[in-house]
């Protein structure tokens, strides 16, 4: 089963709004649960387990930081807690990046009548992320072959050498992907159709309702 | 009917003083196959971007003159209007796709124009009758071979049924057999009444089928109304007839040298040293039982069809991949120049690029190599500001200064014009004076000029391995014919 990309977009808009109204620690578990349920109903079990493992590590680190507040624990605790808050966002982002084509994402956003330039820019960003991962591996290989450091023991130098090719590749690819979209009529102002059925279903509406109601409840109940 | 016409069309990029295209006037009739030829920097890409409408959208500059497509003035039309008439197939197979699924890519343009699902299905069926797209439907684009990606790019460009198709250097990433397949496809497109415009440095695959040639030289255009007229011009058109080219082999040229050169020069009776040995190497189901020894001072060219395992073999030599079976031994870590040099440029200037990973290099050595490779004037420039040929020369400079004894070059002439390719030949020969060189290439002309040895990889094995000279040209030609036949059988 698939959920509509709009559900993932709505989730990633609602969670940051919810974070602006802290005061109820059930809020975080609510968003975590909804994100986990979405991954479950879309049969992404392996991915859910990976996120669960990552969450477990952060949770362990938060307990450790809490036990040792005088050894920098207080500083790291804030960072760790905020990172944990955004894990549900990453879960939804993984759906958008891995499970939908650029065409499906643009089609799902069509009913919102957003400006074309915004939709196209957002889609190019999502389209670029899997390409970035591949390019990252090519650059790492090239660095190894050139005897250029890429090691955690020399983070600044590693980052400096990695940044140059990555930034320029980013600019080149952005132009190429944009050109590819332009010659295929991506800026056409007519209402876009979809080869795939991107209509919201009952499950999508229920999930949206749960998210909105959840936000209202946690803003009010603090 | 006139498909495309220009009237004193001139274009100058915003940051340039001279125009990329100057007073270009020509007419292309419907159903013609037209070659746009010219060296790097002559204005070919600018002309193609003018035709498909990218000039003005992603490229800023100053435009004069008129451009008409199907008798409509295109100058002020938005690109989505132009794209209904013109389909574009770009050079780079990696980033010319907007989505990552083949079916999604094919329907993408139709979705943008609001086609109904029924019309989209009809269009896909129509394309399926015209092109062999059955095997590439609903696949991840990253898993497609380069020939399949080219086919997908063409199918995606045809879904709106445009009358004009524009190809920008289609052979740059195709081997010989896929380029000859492209010839058949282009003839099919002509039979369908399409106008086909191809901009390319290599045009052997267009031999005998051209209706017109537009030659660009520093932005000025000359129109040849017949292929024969272009062949009779001063422009180097020998590569129309690949296998009959009169090109002296490297061994023949070296025999004419008075003195052997470089530290690899052998004394009488001396045998060249092995710098890398592969013994019984197997990897996945790509390589099976590869046995190979690479020798110092030798320029070995590894040839094979797309997917034969050439890059896999190179990555095994550099240690990026471990073989599943067999052993690899290299004296030192080889220096690998990737096909796309963008991944290997880490410096903020050409000069500083040479020091990266090689801190002991002296300024005098840098100056010597940069002057030899005509890069000294660019020493303060950012590597990413260089042209394709200049970046290639910079990579060769880095390779020449490296401490390795084996340099691997992966398709070093991809996208380069004939002049740049000739320069690469000289630079590779200079590298071979001090080191062993292994080249992966499908560029026949380049192989003819530069190879000492040909290694043919097929079905995961080295099935032919011979010293290359004028007596063995037929063997090389047979390899290319064999690859073409194998490709035809597979399709």
XYZ file of C-alpha atoms in Angstrom, chain A residues 97 101-104 106-107 116 120 123-124 127 130-131 134-135 138-139 141-148 154 160-162 164-166 168-169 172-173 175-196, chain B residues 52 54 57-58 79-80 83 88 90 92 94-101 103-105 107-115 117 120-121 124 142 156 315 318-320 333-336 338 340 342-348 353 356-357 382 384 398:
118
model
C 12.998 10.609 -1.723
C 9.189 9.589 -8.755
C 9.602 13.277 -9.475
C 6.500 13.127 -11.665
C 4.385 11.633 -8.874
C 4.711 17.128 -8.856
C 1.326 15.529 -9.610
C 5.148 26.240 -10.496
C 9.774 22.553 -9.657
C 11.124 18.448 -6.972
C 14.627 19.122 -8.280
C 15.458 14.437 -7.368
C 19.668 10.139 -4.588
C 22.069 11.545 -7.187
C 25.912 8.347 -5.785
C 28.156 11.320 -6.465
C 32.434 8.661 -6.594
C 34.071 11.622 -4.861
C 36.676 6.949 -4.235
C 38.477 9.718 -6.123
C 39.802 11.113 -2.827
C 41.180 7.727 -1.818
C 42.906 7.298 -5.165
C 44.474 10.758 -4.897
C 45.693 10.129 -1.368
C 43.459 12.962 -0.162
C 41.030 15.149 10.103
C 37.438 21.097 2.690
C 38.574 18.658 -0.012
C 35.166 17.059 -0.297
C 34.957 21.656 -3.813
C 33.881 18.868 -6.192
C 30.540 18.412 -4.397
C 30.494 22.333 -8.344
C 28.825 19.021 -9.198
C 26.313 21.463 -12.813
C 23.702 18.815 -12.055
C 21.459 23.047 -14.377
C 21.350 19.747 -16.280
C 18.294 18.460 -14.431
C 16.558 21.816 -14.845
C 17.295 21.752 -18.594
C 15.933 18.214 -18.758
C 12.715 19.387 -17.115
C 12.386 22.548 -19.197
C 12.579 20.783 -22.566
C 9.837 18.470 -21.336
C 7.473 21.340 -20.617
C 7.738 21.494 -16.845
C 6.883 25.195 -16.842
C 3.714 24.706 -18.882
C 0.977 26.605 -17.028
C -1.810 24.136 -17.942
C -3.164 21.839 -15.243
C -0.840 18.876 -15.022
C -2.260 15.381 -15.403
C -0.857 12.175 -13.927
C -0.210 8.760 -15.422
C -0.326 7.278 -11.952
C 15.555 23.680 -28.433
C 17.269 26.625 -23.591
C 15.782 29.958 -20.049
C 18.941 28.632 -18.406
C 10.099 27.016 -23.982
C 7.035 24.878 -23.276
C 9.072 21.789 -26.772
C 15.845 17.003 -27.253
C 21.227 15.361 -24.483
C 24.964 13.185 -20.660
C 23.378 10.676 -16.120
C 21.403 13.851 -15.796
C 19.166 14.154 -18.819
C 16.408 12.328 -17.019
C 14.083 14.158 -14.710
C 12.813 11.060 -12.944
C 14.519 7.811 -11.935
C 12.017 5.347 -13.420
C 8.103 4.650 -17.585
C 7.777 7.684 -15.357
C 10.347 9.460 -17.537
C 5.173 9.913 -19.476
C 6.672 12.951 -17.735
C 6.375 15.328 -20.693
C 2.821 14.190 -21.464
C 1.813 14.821 -17.848
C 3.207 18.359 -18.128
C 0.965 19.014 -21.142
C -2.152 17.624 -19.449
C -2.559 14.485 -21.601
C -4.177 8.612 -19.267
C -0.570 8.648 -22.731
C -1.127 4.923 -23.179
C 3.440 4.732 -25.414
C 20.416 3.836 -13.064
C 11.005 10.344 -23.960
C 38.414 -0.628 -10.187
C 42.890 0.357 -8.039
C 41.611 -1.612 -5.065
C 38.165 -0.007 -5.106
C 48.493 2.152 -6.147
C 47.600 2.973 -9.776
C 46.467 6.472 -10.686
C 42.967 6.333 -12.103
C 37.876 8.748 -14.248
C 34.198 12.386 -15.555
C 34.713 16.656 -12.149
C 34.904 14.113 -9.326
C 38.672 14.395 -9.169
C 39.208 18.145 -8.951
C 39.750 19.207 -5.336
C 41.856 22.346 -5.583
C 40.953 25.994 -5.786
C 45.498 21.018 -7.780
C 46.940 17.785 -3.587
C 47.941 14.334 -2.379
C 39.750 27.495 -10.786
C 36.047 24.036 -12.748
C 48.411 15.260 -11.982
